Coordinates of N, CA, C and O in Angstrom, one line a residue:
X225 N -7.8 -18.1 -11.9 CA -6.6 -17.8 -11.3 C -6.9 -17.1 -10.0 O -7.7 -16.2 -10.0
X226 N -6.3 -17.4 -8.9 CA -6.6 -16.8 -7.6 C -6.1 -15.4 -7.6 O -5.2 -14.9 -8.3
X227 N -6.7 -14.6 -6.7 CA -6.4 -13.2 -6.5 C -4.9 -12.9 -6.4 O -4.3 -12.1 -7.1
X228 N -4.2 -13.6 -5.5 CA -2.8 -13.3 -5.3 C -1.9 -13.7 -6.5 O -0.9 -13.1 -6.8
X229 N -2.4 -14.8 -7.2 CA -1.6 -15.1 -8.4 C -1.8 -14.0 -9.5 O -0.8 -13.7 -10.1
X230 N -3.0 -13.5 -9.6 CA -3.2 -12.4 -10.5 C -2.4 -11.2 -10.1 O -1.8 -10.5 -11.0
X231 N -2.4 -10.8 -8.8 CA -1.6 -9.7 -8.4 C -0.1 -9.9 -8.6 O 0.6 -9.0 -9.0
X232 N 0.3 -11.1 -8.4 CA 1.7 -11.4 -8.6 C 2.1 -11.2 -10.1 O 3.1 -10.5 -10.4
X233 N 1.3 -11.7 -11.0 CA 1.5 -11.5 -12.4 C 1.5 -10.0 -12.8 O 2.3 -9.5 -13.5
X234 N 0.5 -9.3 -12.2 CA 0.4 -7.9 -12.5 C 1.7 -7.1 -12.0 O 2.2 -6.3 -12.6
X235 N 2.1 -7.5 -10.8 CA 3.3 -6.9 -10.2 C 4.5 -7.1 -11.1 O 5.4 -6.2 -11.3
X236 N 4.7 -8.3 -11.6 CA 5.8 -8.6 -12.5 C 5.7 -7.8 -13.7 O 6.7 -7.2 -14.2
X237 N 4.5 -7.6 -14.3 CA 4.4 -6.8 -15.5 C 4.7 -5.3 -15.2 O 5.4 -4.7 -16.0
X238 N 4.3 -4.8 -14.0 CA 4.6 -3.4 -13.7 C 6.1 -3.3 -13.4 O 6.7 -2.3 -13.8
X239 N 6.7 -4.3 -12.8 CA 8.2 -4.2 -12.6 C 8.9 -4.2 -13.9 O 9.9 -3.4 -14.1
X240 N 8.5 -5.0 -14.9 CA 9.1 -5.0 -16.2 C 9.0 -3.7 -16.9 O 9.9 -3.2 -17.5
X241 N 7.8 -3.1 -16.8 CA 7.6 -1.7 -17.4 C 8.5 -0.7 -16.7 O 9.0 0.2 -17.3
X242 N 8.6 -0.8 -15.4 CA 9.4 0.2 -14.6 C 10.9 0.1 -15.1 O 11.6 1.1 -15.2
X243 N 11.3 -1.1 -15.3 CA 12.7 -1.3 -15.7 C 12.9 -1.0 -17.2 O 14.0 -0.5 -17.6
X244 N 11.9 -1.1 -18.0 CA 12.0 -1.0 -19.4 C 11.7 0.4 -19.9 O 12.1 0.8 -21.0
X245 N 11.0 1.2 -19.2 CA 10.6 2.5 -19.7 C 9.6 3.2 -18.8 O 8.9 2.5 -18.1
X246 N 9.6 4.5 -18.8 CA 8.7 5.2 -17.9 C 7.5 5.7 -18.7 O 7.5 5.8 -19.9
X247 N 6.4 6.0 -18.0 CA 5.3 6.6 -18.6 C 4.2 5.7 -19.2 O 3.2 6.1 -19.7
X248 N 4.5 4.4 -19.1 CA 3.5 3.5 -19.6 C 2.7 2.9 -18.4 O 3.1 2.9 -17.3
X249 N 1.4 2.5 -18.7 CA 0.6 2.0 -17.7 C 0.1 0.7 -18.2 O 0.1 0.4 -19.4
X250 N -0.4 -0.1 -17.2 CA -1.0 -1.4 -17.6 C -2.5 -1.3 -17.5 O -3.0 -0.6 -16.8
X251 N -3.2 -2.2 -18.2 CA -4.6 -2.2 -18.2 C -5.2 -3.3 -17.4 O -5.0 -3.9 -17.4
X252 N -5.0 -4.2 -16.8 CA -5.5 -5.3 -16.1 C -6.9 -5.7 -16.4 O -7.4 -6.5 -15.7
X253 N -7.5 -5.1 -17.4 CA -8.9 -5.4 -17.7 C -9.1 -6.8 -18.3 O -10.1 -7.3 -18.2
X254 N -8.0 -7.4 -18.7 CA -8.1 -8.7 -19.3 C -8.3 -9.8 -18.2 O -8.5 -11.0 -18.6
X255 N -8.2 -9.5 -17.0 CA -8.2 -10.5 -15.9 C -9.6 -10.5 -15.3 O -10.0 -9.4 -14.8
X256 N -10.3 -11.6 -15.2 CA -11.5 -11.6 -14.5 C -11.4 -12.6 -13.3 O -10.3 -12.9 -13.0
X257 N -12.5 -12.9 -12.8 CA -12.4 -13.9 -11.7 C -12.9 -13.4 -10.4 O -13.3 -12.2 -10.3
X258 N -12.9 -14.2 -9.4 CA -13.4 -13.8 -8.1 C -12.3 -13.2 -7.2 O -11.1 -13.2 -7.6
X259 N -12.7 -12.6 -6.1 CA -11.8 -12.1 -5.2 C -11.6 -13.1 -4.0 O -11.4 -12.7 -2.9
X260 N -11.5 -14.3 -4.3 CA -11.4 -15.4 -3.3 C -10.1 -15.4 -2.7 O -9.2 -14.7 -3.1
X261 N -9.9 -16.3 -1.8 CA -8.6 -16.5 -1.1 C -7.6 -17.2 -2.0 O -7.8 -17.5 -3.1
X262 N -6.5 -17.4 -1.4 CA -5.4 -18.0 -2.2 C -4.5 -18.8 -1.2 O -4.6 -18.7 0.0
X263 N -3.6 -19.6 -1.8 CA -2.7 -20.3 -1.0 C -1.6 -19.4 -0.3 O -1.3 -18.4 -0.9
X264 N -1.1 -19.8 0.8 CA -0.2 -19.0 1.5 C 1.1 -18.7 0.7 O 1.7 -17.7 0.7
X265 N 1.5 -19.7 -0.1 CA 2.7 -19.5 -1.0 C 2.5 -18.4 -2.0 O 3.4 -17.6 -2.2
X266 N 1.3 -18.3 -2.5 CA 1.0 -17.2 -3.5 C 1.1 -15.9 -2.8 O 1.6 -14.9 -3.4
X267 N 0.6 -15.8 -1.6 CA 0.7 -14.5 -0.8 C 2.1 -14.1 -0.6 O 2.5 -13.0 -0.8
X268 N 2.9 -15.1 -0.2 CA 4.3 -14.8 0.1 C 5.0 -14.4 -1.2 O 5.8 -13.5 -1.2
X269 N 4.7 -15.0 -2.3 CA 5.3 -14.7 -3.6 C 4.9 -13.3 -4.0 O 5.7 -12.5 -4.4
X270 N 3.6 -12.9 -3.8 CA 3.1 -11.6 -4.1 C 3.9 -10.5 -3.4 O 4.4 -9.6 -3.9
X271 N 3.9 -10.7 -2.0 CA 4.6 -9.7 -1.2 C 6.1 -9.6 -1.6 O 6.6 -8.5 -1.7
X272 N 6.7 -10.7 -1.9 CA 8.1 -10.7 -2.4 C 8.3 -9.9 -3.7 O 9.2 -9.1 -3.8
X273 N 7.4 -10.2 -4.6 CA 7.4 -9.5 -5.9 C 7.2 -8.0 -5.8 O 8.0 -7.2 -6.3
X274 N 6.2 -7.6 -5.0 CA 6.0 -6.2 -4.8 C 7.1 -5.5 -4.0 O 7.5 -4.4 -4.4
X275 N 7.7 -6.2 -3.1 CA 8.8 -5.6 -2.4 C 10.0 -5.4 -3.4 O 10.7 -4.4 -3.3
X276 N 10.2 -6.4 -4.2 CA 11.3 -6.3 -5.2 C 11.0 -5.1 -6.2 O 11.9 -4.3 -6.5
X277 N 9.7 -5.0 -6.6 CA 9.4 -4.0 -7.5 C 9.5 -2.6 -6.9 O 10.1 -1.7 -7.5
X278 N 9.1 -2.5 -5.6 CA 9.2 -1.2 -4.9 C 10.7 -0.9 -4.7 O 11.1 0.3 -4.9
X279 N 11.5 -1.9 -4.4 CA 12.9 -1.7 -4.2 C 13.6 -1.2 -5.5 O 14.5 -0.4 -5.4
X280 N 13.1 -1.6 -6.7 CA 13.7 -1.1 -7.9 C 13.4 0.3 -8.2 O 14.1 1.0 -9.0
X281 N 12.4 0.8 -7.5 CA 12.0 2.2 -7.6 C 12.5 3.1 -6.4 O 12.1 4.3 -6.3
X282 N 13.3 2.5 -5.6 CA 13.6 3.2 -4.3 C 14.2 4.6 -4.5 O 13.9 5.5 -3.8
X283 N 15.0 4.7 -5.5 CA 15.6 6.1 -5.8 C 14.6 7.1 -6.2 O 14.9 8.3 -6.1
X284 N 13.5 6.6 -6.8 CA 12.5 7.6 -7.2 C 11.4 7.9 -6.1 O 10.6 8.8 -6.3
X285 N 11.4 7.1 -5.1 CA 10.4 7.3 -4.0 C 11.0 7.9 -2.8 O 11.0 7.4 -1.7
X286 N 11.4 9.2 -3.0 CA 12.0 9.9 -1.9 C 11.2 11.2 -1.5 O 11.6 12.0 -0.7
X287 N 10.1 11.4 -2.1 CA 9.3 12.7 -1.9 C 8.5 12.6 -0.6 O 8.1 11.5 -0.1
X288 N 8.3 13.7 0.0 CA 7.4 13.8 1.2 C 6.0 13.3 0.9 O 5.4 12.8 1.7
X289 N 5.5 13.6 -0.3 CA 4.2 13.1 -0.7 C 4.1 11.6 -0.6 O 3.1 11.1 -0.1
X290 N 5.1 10.9 -1.1 CA 5.1 9.4 -1.1 C 5.1 9.0 0.4 O 4.4 8.1 0.8
X291 N 6.1 9.6 1.2 CA 6.2 9.2 2.6 C 4.9 9.4 3.3 O 4.4 8.5 4.0
X292 N 4.3 10.5 3.2 CA 3.0 10.8 3.9 C 1.9 10.0 3.4 O 1.1 9.5 4.3
X293 N 1.8 9.8 2.1 CA 0.7 8.9 1.6 C 0.9 7.5 2.0 O -0.1 6.8 2.4
X294 N 2.1 7.0 2.1 CA 2.3 5.6 2.5 C 2.0 5.4 4.0 O 1.5 4.4 4.3
X295 N 2.3 6.4 4.8 CA 2.0 6.3 6.2 C 0.5 6.3 6.4 O -0.1 5.6 7.2
X296 N -0.2 7.2 5.7 CA -1.7 7.2 5.7 C -2.2 5.8 5.3 O -3.2 5.3 5.9
X297 N -1.7 5.3 4.2 CA -2.1 4.0 3.7 C -1.9 2.9 4.7 O -2.8 2.0 4.9
X298 N -0.7 2.9 5.3 CA -0.4 1.9 6.4 C -1.4 2.0 7.5 O -1.9 1.0 8.0
X299 N -1.7 3.2 8.0 CA -2.7 3.4 9.0 C -4.1 2.9 8.6 O -4.7 2.2 9.4
X300 N -4.5 3.2 7.4 CA -5.8 2.7 6.9 C -5.8 1.2 6.9 O -6.8 0.6 7.2
X301 N -4.8 0.5 6.4 CA -4.7 -0.9 6.4 C -4.8 -1.5 7.8 O -5.5 -2.4 8.1
X302 N -4.1 -0.9 8.7 CA -4.1 -1.4 10.1 C -5.5 -1.2 10.7 O -5.9 -2.1 11.5
X303 N -6.2 -0.2 10.3 CA -7.5 0.1 10.9 C -8.7 -0.3 10.0 O -9.8 0.0 10.2
X304 N -8.4 -1.1 9.0 CA -9.4 -1.4 8.0 C -10.7 -2.1 8.6 O -11.8 -1.8 8.1
X305 N -10.5 -2.8 9.7 CA -11.6 -3.5 10.3 C -12.3 -2.6 11.3 O -13.3 -3.0 12.0
X306 N -11.9 -1.3 11.4 CA -12.6 -0.3 12.3 C -11.9 -0.1 13.6 O -12.3 0.7 14.4
X307 N -10.9 -0.9 13.9 CA -10.2 -0.7 15.2 C -8.7 -1.2 15.0 O -8.4 -1.9 14.2
X308 N -7.9 -0.6 15.9 CA -6.5 -1.0 16.0 C -6.1 -1.2 17.4 O -6.4 -0.4 18.3
X309 N -5.5 -2.4 17.7 CA -5.0 -2.6 19.0 C -3.5 -2.4 19.1 O -2.8 -2.2 18.1
X310 N -2.9 -2.4 20.3 CA -1.5 -2.1 20.5 C -0.6 -3.1 19.8 O 0.4 -2.7 19.2
X311 N -1.0 -4.4 19.7 CA -0.2 -5.4 19.0 C -0.2 -5.1 17.5 O 0.9 -5.2 16.9
X312 N -1.3 -4.7 17.0 CA -1.3 -4.3 15.5 C -0.4 -3.1 15.2 O 0.3 -3.1 14.2
X313 N -0.5 -2.1 16.1 CA 0.3 -1.0 15.9 C 1.8 -1.3 15.9 O 2.6 -0.9 15.1
X314 N 2.2 -2.1 16.9 CA 3.6 -2.6 17.0 C 4.0 -3.4 15.8 O 5.1 -3.2 15.2
X315 N 3.2 -4.3 15.3 CA 3.5 -5.1 14.2 C 3.6 -4.2 12.9 O 4.5 -4.3 12.1
X316 N 2.7 -3.3 12.8 CA 2.7 -2.4 11.6 C 3.9 -1.5 11.6 O 4.6 -1.3 10.6
X317 N 4.3 -1.0 12.8 CA 5.5 -0.2 12.9 C 6.7 -1.0 12.5 O 7.6 -0.5 11.8
X318 N 6.8 -2.2 12.9 CA 8.0 -3.1 12.6 C 8.0 -3.3 11.1 O 9.1 -3.2 10.5
X319 N 6.9 -3.5 10.4 CA 6.8 -3.7 9.0 C 7.3 -2.4 8.3 O 8.0 -2.4 7.3
X320 N 6.8 -1.3 8.8 CA 7.1 0.0 8.2 C 8.6 0.3 8.3 O 9.3 0.6 7.3
X321 N 9.2 0.1 9.5 CA 10.6 0.4 9.7 C 11.5 -0.6 9.0 O 12.7 -0.3 8.7
X322 N 11.0 -1.8 8.7 CA 11.8 -2.8 8.0 C 11.6 -2.8 6.5 O 12.3 -3.5 5.8
X323 N 10.7 -1.9 6.0 CA 10.5 -1.8 4.6 C 11.7 -1.1 3.9 O 12.0 0.0 4.3
X324 N 12.3 -1.7 2.9 CA 13.5 -1.2 2.2 C 13.2 0.2 1.7 O 14.1 1.1 1.9
X325 N 12.2 0.4 1.0 CA 11.9 1.7 0.4 C 11.6 2.8 1.4 O 12.1 3.9 1.3
X326 N 10.9 2.5 2.5 CA 10.6 3.5 3.5 C 11.8 3.8 4.3 O 11.8 4.8 5.0
X327 N 12.9 3.1 4.2 CA 14.2 3.4 4.8 C 14.8 4.7 4.2 O 15.8 5.2 4.7
X328 N 14.2 5.2 3.1 CA 14.6 6.4 2.6 C 14.4 7.6 3.5 O 14.9 8.7 3.4
X329 N 13.5 7.3 4.5 CA 13.1 8.4 5.4 C 13.5 8.1 6.9 O 13.6 6.9 7.3
X330 N 13.7 9.1 7.6 CA 14.1 8.9 9.1 C 13.0 8.2 9.8 O 11.8 8.5 9.6
X331 N 13.3 7.2 10.6 CA 12.3 6.4 11.3 C 11.3 7.3 12.1 O 10.1 7.0 12.2
X332 N 11.8 8.3 12.7 CA 10.9 9.1 13.6 C 9.9 9.9 12.7 O 8.7 10.0 13.2
X333 N 10.2 10.3 11.5 CA 9.2 10.9 10.6 C 8.1 9.9 10.3 O 6.9 10.2 10.3
X334 N 8.5 8.6 10.0 CA 7.5 7.6 9.7 C 6.6 7.3 10.9 O 5.4 7.3 10.7
X335 N 7.2 7.1 12.0 CA 6.5 6.9 13.3 C 5.5 8.0 13.5 O 4.3 7.7 13.8
X336 N 5.9 9.2 13.5 CA 5.1 10.4 13.8 C 3.9 10.4 12.9 O 2.7 10.5 13.3
X337 N 4.1 10.2 11.6 CA 3.0 10.3 10.6 C 2.1 9.1 10.7 O 0.8 9.3 10.7
X338 N 2.6 7.9 10.9 CA 1.8 6.8 11.1 C 0.9 6.9 12.3 O -0.3 6.7 12.3
X339 N 1.5 7.3 13.5 CA 0.7 7.4 14.7 C -0.3 8.5 14.6 O -1.4 8.4 15.2
X340 N 0.0 9.6 13.9 CA -1.0 10.7 13.7 C -2.3 10.1 13.1 O -3.4 10.3 13.6
X341 N -2.1 9.3 12.0 CA -3.2 8.8 11.3 C -3.9 7.7 12.2 O -5.2 7.7 12.2
X342 N -3.2 6.9 12.9 CA -3.8 5.8 13.7 C -4.6 6.5 14.8 O -5.8 6.1 15.1
X343 N -4.1 7.6 15.4 CA -4.8 8.3 16.5 C -6.1 8.9 15.9 O -7.2 8.8 16.6
X344 N -6.0 9.5 14.7 CA -7.3 10.0 14.1 C -8.3 8.9 13.8 O -9.5 9.1 14.1
X345 N -7.8 7.8 13.3 CA -8.7 6.7 13.0 C -9.3 6.1 14.2 O -10.5 5.7 14.2
X346 N -8.6 6.1 15.3 CA -9.1 5.5 16.6 C -10.1 6.4 17.2 O -11.1 6.0 17.7
X347 N -9.9 7.7 17.2 CA -10.8 8.7 17.8 C -12.1 8.8 17.0 O -13.2 8.8 17.6
X348 N -12.0 8.9 15.7 CA -13.2 9.0 14.8 C -12.9 8.4 13.5 O -12.3 9.1 12.6
X349 N -13.3 7.2 13.3 CA -12.9 6.4 12.1 C -13.3 7.1 10.8 O -12.4 7.3 9.9
X350 N -14.5 7.5 10.7 CA -14.9 8.2 9.4 C -14.1 9.4 9.1 O -13.7 9.7 8.0
X351 N -13.9 10.3 10.1 CA -13.1 11.5 9.9 C -11.7 11.2 9.6 O -11.0 11.7 8.8
X352 N -11.1 10.2 10.4 CA -9.7 9.8 10.2 C -9.5 9.2 8.9 O -8.4 9.5 8.2
X353 N -10.4 8.5 8.4 CA -10.3 7.9 7.1 C -10.3 8.9 6.0 O -9.5 8.9 5.1
X354 N -11.2 9.9 6.1 CA -11.3 11.0 5.2 C -10.0 11.8 5.1 O -9.5 12.1 4.0
X355 N -9.4 12.0 6.3 CA -8.1 12.8 6.4 C -7.0 11.9 5.8 O -6.1 12.5 5.1
X356 N -7.0 10.6 6.0 CA -5.9 9.8 5.5 C -6.1 9.7 4.0 O -5.0 9.8 3.2
X357 N -7.3 9.6 3.4 CA -7.5 9.6 2.0 C -7.1 10.9 1.4 O -6.5 11.0 0.2
X358 N -7.3 12.1 2.1 CA -6.8 13.4 1.6 C -5.2 13.4 1.5 O -4.7 13.9 0.5
X359 N -4.6 12.8 2.4 CA -3.1 12.7 2.4 C -2.7 11.8 1.3 O -1.7 12.1 0.6
X360 N -3.4 10.7 1.1 CA -3.0 9.8 0.0 C -3.2 10.5 -1.4 O -2.4 10.3 -2.3
X361 N -4.2 11.3 -1.5 CA -4.5 12.0 -2.8 C -3.3 12.8 -3.2 O -3.2 13.1 -4.4
X362 N -2.5 13.3 -2.3 CA -1.4 14.2 -2.7 C -0.4 13.4 -3.5 O 0.4 14.0 -4.2
X363 N -0.4 12.1 -3.5 CA 0.6 11.3 -4.3 C 0.1 11.1 -5.8 O 0.8 10.6 -6.6
X364 N -1.1 11.6 -6.0 CA -1.7 11.4 -7.4 C -1.0 12.1 -8.5 O -1.1 11.8 -9.6
X365 N -0.3 13.2 -8.1 CA 0.4 14.0 -9.1 C 1.5 13.2 -9.9 O 1.8 13.6 -11.0
X366 N 2.1 12.2 -9.2 CA 3.1 11.4 -9.8 C 2.7 10.0 -9.9 O 2.6 9.3 -8.9
X367 N 2.3 9.5 -11.1 CA 1.8 8.1 -11.3 C 2.7 7.0 -10.6 O 2.2 6.1 -10.1
X368 N 4.0 7.1 -10.7 CA 4.9 6.1 -10.1 C 4.7 6.1 -8.6 O 4.6 5.0 -8.0
X369 N 4.6 7.3 -8.0 CA 4.4 7.3 -6.5 C 3.0 6.8 -6.2 O 2.8 6.1 -5.2
X370 N 2.0 7.2 -7.0 CA 0.6 6.7 -6.7 C 0.5 5.2 -6.7 O 0.0 4.6 -5.8
X371 N 1.1 4.6 -7.7 CA 1.1 3.1 -7.8 C 1.9 2.5 -6.6 O 1.5 1.5 -6.0
X372 N 3.0 3.2 -6.3 CA 3.8 2.7 -5.2 C 3.1 2.7 -3.8 O 3.3 1.9 -3.0
X373 N 2.2 3.7 -3.6 CA 1.4 3.8 -2.4 C 0.5 2.6 -2.3 O 0.4 2.0 -1.3
X374 N -0.1 2.3 -3.4 CA -1.0 1.1 -3.4 C -0.2 -0.2 -3.2 O -0.6 -1.0 -2.4
X375 N 0.9 -0.3 -3.9 CA 1.7 -1.5 -3.7 C 2.2 -1.6 -2.3 O 2.2 -2.7 -1.7
X376 N 2.6 -0.5 -1.7 CA 3.0 -0.5 -0.3 C 1.9 -1.0 0.6 O 2.1 -1.9 1.5
X377 N 0.7 -0.5 0.3 CA -0.5 -1.0 1.1 C -0.8 -2.5 0.9 O -1.1 -3.2 1.9
X378 N -0.6 -3.0 -0.3 CA -0.8 -4.4 -0.6 C 0.3 -5.2 0.2 O 0.0 -6.3 0.8
X379 N 1.5 -4.8 0.1 CA 2.6 -5.5 0.8 C 2.3 -5.5 2.3 O 2.5 -6.6 3.0
X380 N 1.9 -4.4 2.9 CA 1.6 -4.3 4.3 C 0.4 -5.2 4.7 O 0.4 -5.9 5.6
X381 N -0.6 -5.1 3.8 CA -1.8 -5.9 4.1 C -1.5 -7.4 4.0 O -2.1 -8.2 4.8
X382 N -0.7 -7.8 3.1 CA -0.4 -9.2 2.9 C 0.7 -9.8 3.8 O 0.9 -11.0 3.8
X383 N 1.3 -8.9 4.5 CA 2.5 -9.4 5.4 C 2.1 -10.3 6.5 O 2.9 -11.2 6.9
X384 N 0.9 -10.2 6.9 CA 0.4 -11.1 8.0 C -0.1 -12.5 7.5 O -0.6 -13.3 8.2
X385 N -0.1 -12.6 6.2 CA -0.6 -13.9 5.6 C -2.1 -13.9 5.3 O -2.6 -14.9 4.9
X386 N -2.8 -12.8 5.7 CA -4.2 -12.7 5.5 C -4.5 -11.4 4.9 O -4.2 -10.3 5.4
X387 N -5.2 -11.4 3.7 CA -5.6 -10.2 3.0 C -7.1 -10.1 3.1 O -7.8 -10.7 2.3
X388 N -7.6 -9.4 4.1 CA -9.0 -9.4 4.4 C -9.8 -8.6 3.4 O -9.3 -7.7 2.6
X389 N -11.1 -8.8 3.3 CA -12.0 -8.0 2.5 C -12.0 -6.6 2.9 O -12.0 -5.7 2.0
X390 N -11.9 -6.3 4.2 CA -11.8 -4.9 4.6 C -10.6 -4.2 4.1 O -10.6 -3.0 3.7
X391 N -9.4 -4.9 4.1 CA -8.2 -4.4 3.6 C -8.3 -4.1 2.1 O -7.9 -3.1 1.6
X392 N -8.9 -5.1 1.4 CA -9.1 -4.9 -0.1 C -10.0 -3.7 -0.4 O -9.7 -3.0 -1.3
X393 N -11.0 -3.5 0.4 CA -11.9 -2.4 0.3 C -11.2 -1.1 0.5 O -11.4 -0.1 -0.3
X394 N -10.4 -1.0 1.5 CA -9.6 0.2 1.8 C -8.7 0.5 0.6 O -8.5 1.6 0.1
X395 N -8.0 -0.5 0.1 CA -7.1 -0.4 -1.1 C -7.9 0.1 -2.3 O -7.4 0.9 -3.1
X396 N -9.1 -0.4 -2.5 CA -9.9 0.0 -3.7 C -10.2 1.5 -3.5 O -10.2 2.3 -4.5
X397 N -10.6 1.9 -2.3 CA -10.9 3.3 -2.1 C -9.6 4.2 -2.3 O -9.8 5.3 -2.9
X398 N -8.5 3.7 -1.9 CA -7.3 4.5 -2.1 C -7.0 4.6 -3.6 O -6.5 5.6 -4.1
X399 N -7.3 3.5 -4.4 CA -7.1 3.5 -5.8 C -8.0 4.6 -6.4 O -7.5 5.4 -7.3
X400 N -9.2 4.7 -6.0 CA -10.1 5.7 -6.5 C -9.6 7.1 -6.2 O -9.6 8.0 -7.0
X401 N -9.1 7.3 -5.0 CA -8.5 8.6 -4.6 C -7.3 9.0 -5.4 O -7.1 10.2 -5.7
X402 N -6.6 8.0 -5.9 CA -5.4 8.2 -6.7 C -5.7 8.2 -8.2 O -4.7 8.2 -9.0
X403 N -6.9 8.1 -8.6 CA -7.3 8.0 -10.0 C -6.7 6.8 -10.7 O -6.3 6.8 -11.8
X404 N -6.6 5.7 -9.9 CA -6.1 4.4 -10.5 C -7.2 3.4 -10.5 O -8.1 3.5 -9.7
X405 N -7.2 2.5 -11.5 CA -8.2 1.5 -11.6 C -7.8 0.3 -10.6 O -6.7 -0.2 -10.7
X406 N -8.7 0.0 -9.7 CA -8.4 -1.2 -8.8 C -8.1 -2.4 -9.6 O -7.3 -3.2 -9.2
X407 N -8.7 -2.6 -10.8 CA -8.4 -3.8 -11.6 C -6.9 -3.9 -12.0 O -6.4 -5.0 -12.2
X408 N -6.2 -2.7 -12.0 CA -4.8 -2.7 -12.3 C -4.0 -3.5 -11.3 O -3.0 -4.1 -11.6
X409 N -4.6 -3.6 -10.1 CA -4.0 -4.3 -9.0 C -4.8 -5.5 -8.6 O -4.6 -6.1 -7.6
X410 N -5.7 -5.8 -9.4 CA -6.6 -7.0 -9.2 C -7.4 -6.9 -7.9 O -7.5 -7.9 -7.2
X411 N -7.8 -5.7 -7.6 CA -8.6 -5.5 -6.3 C -10.1 -5.5 -6.6 O -10.5 -5.0 -7.6

């Protein structure tokens, strides 16, 4: 099963759990396979499923920790390959401001936090990455928010139709920072 198909299935399971009860987690250990590419339709389906799942949690995702961690995650995804150009920043900003769940927050708060991390990553990538991961770690206190940060990162990473190895690597690091198993998200 291709990576995006597995992620889509995992997202559906997480969504069902979110709707059916709180406090449960999934194990994703039963899925093996490669981290190979996937068909474009699978990517679009995955992004759609995760957007729906996040939308179902919109009322729970209103904390400053989620907002700040999500902006750090978005900046890390944008800079995953080690650099960010003006077109990427503009595209990422559009994705952020168009995200249903992130509309819980004033656009200027989102822009300010996103640009702060992008600037740090641009000036000194290793230091900026460490600071972004520290911001992401603050969401670890609430498992729903921690998972939503990773899901937001996956949605943003997959929005351009290409889910690079560098983006997957950044998402795995964020999982470790949040004490989540990357296998839960098939990363």
